[in-house]
XYZ file of C-alpha atoms in Angstrom:
133
model
C 57.372 112.758 20.244
C 55.063 112.940 17.067
C 54.895 110.665 13.926
C 54.566 112.030 10.425
C 53.487 109.051 8.219
C 54.036 108.580 4.679
C 50.164 108.221 4.077
C 49.659 111.839 5.346
C 48.647 110.894 8.982
C 49.969 112.754 11.987
C 49.779 111.812 15.535
C 51.558 110.844 18.844
C 54.206 108.358 18.539
C 53.097 104.849 20.348
C 56.480 103.217 20.605
C 60.158 103.909 19.673
C 61.555 101.668 17.040
C 62.954 98.402 18.057
C 66.540 99.399 16.417
C 68.259 102.973 16.015
C 71.085 103.244 13.751
C 73.013 106.449 12.842
C 72.537 108.051 9.357
C 76.038 106.828 8.233
C 75.584 103.198 9.185
C 77.042 100.395 7.140
C 73.997 98.728 5.580
C 75.469 95.273 5.837
C 75.745 95.756 9.733
C 72.166 96.754 10.397
C 70.360 94.180 12.544
C 66.941 92.760 11.158
C 64.059 94.320 13.138
C 60.509 95.022 12.466
C 61.223 98.849 12.868
C 64.503 100.609 12.248
C 64.859 104.696 13.276
C 67.769 106.038 11.111
C 69.190 109.015 13.266
C 70.154 112.016 11.021
C 72.876 114.251 12.363
C 71.760 117.592 11.137
C 69.341 119.144 8.611
C 72.375 119.329 6.039
C 73.269 115.597 6.643
C 71.541 113.528 3.925
C 73.366 110.277 4.528
C 70.177 108.783 6.250
C 68.180 109.270 2.836
C 70.977 106.742 1.444
C 70.772 104.453 4.451
C 66.921 104.205 3.580
C 67.019 103.720 -0.126
C 69.818 101.113 0.300
C 67.772 99.210 2.683
C 64.874 99.298 0.483
C 67.035 98.136 -2.424
C 68.089 95.191 -0.349
C 64.543 94.367 0.289
C 63.928 95.605 3.824
C 60.094 95.513 4.204
C 59.902 96.841 7.657
C 59.201 100.337 8.992
C 61.464 102.979 8.630
C 61.304 105.964 10.620
C 63.667 109.118 10.167
C 64.587 110.724 13.185
C 66.651 113.717 14.199
C 66.769 117.392 13.392
C 64.810 117.201 10.014
C 62.666 119.952 8.733
C 59.228 119.888 6.918
C 60.954 120.465 3.604
C 62.864 117.338 3.952
C 59.582 115.160 4.441
C 59.123 114.747 0.511
C 62.426 113.428 0.339
C 62.334 110.994 3.207
C 59.233 109.281 1.928
C 60.679 109.208 -1.680
C 63.763 107.634 -0.212
C 61.859 104.799 1.362
C 61.039 106.014 4.794
C 57.392 105.107 6.424
C 57.644 107.957 9.011
C 59.532 110.794 10.627
C 59.622 111.147 14.076
C 59.081 114.877 15.278
C 60.171 115.942 18.843
C 57.868 118.499 20.527
C 60.749 121.075 20.032
C 60.787 120.590 16.223
C 56.865 120.796 16.135
C 56.761 123.874 18.196
C 59.216 125.406 16.325
C 58.014 124.749 12.703
C 54.241 124.244 13.561
C 51.955 121.413 13.064
C 50.660 122.922 10.001
C 53.958 122.982 8.485
C 54.433 119.295 8.957
C 50.829 118.478 7.767
C 51.660 120.615 4.753
C 54.728 118.656 3.768
C 53.072 115.491 4.147
C 50.095 116.697 1.965
C 52.653 117.658 -0.651
C 54.722 114.491 -0.239
C 51.521 112.543 -1.074
C 49.994 114.306 -3.638
C 53.486 114.428 -5.713
C 54.772 110.802 -4.921
C 52.133 108.524 -4.032
C 50.108 109.096 -7.030
C 47.845 105.795 -7.232
C 47.068 106.549 -10.913
C 50.049 105.250 -13.099
C 49.198 107.687 -15.877
C 50.789 110.427 -13.927
C 53.463 112.392 -15.546
C 55.651 112.893 -12.516
C 59.096 111.116 -12.260
C 58.012 109.168 -9.238
C 54.833 107.853 -11.013
C 53.126 105.360 -9.057
C 55.778 105.016 -6.300
C 53.450 104.615 -3.573
C 51.659 101.702 -5.476
C 54.980 100.008 -6.543
C 56.477 100.213 -2.806
C 53.570 98.821 -1.519
C 52.557 96.486 -3.903
C 52.610 92.799 -2.640
């Protein structure tokens, strides 16, 4: 299992998340934990993105990991929704290639996590805003 992080780093996943929830979980029933993995049901199932956004909106400050059958094209949206990382199985890594995942992370970092608040992008400074404290 591999981990693609929102800072663009990529490597072996050290340990699983403390809690794993389905992508359609009721937010008020999610247990408090340092790290939560949100399991996506499929590549067309976007409910996990909503779960991440709602958890962040409610003030969850722990680590959120997207897991399941995601594809590189979904990395940007995962990070934009509030995920800190995407767990990638060996099978998914082999299918899409490490380069595709690294490129997806590079695009997400370049487009979303702009440290310069003068960016014209709609997500201007999202990295700085999310990690300011």
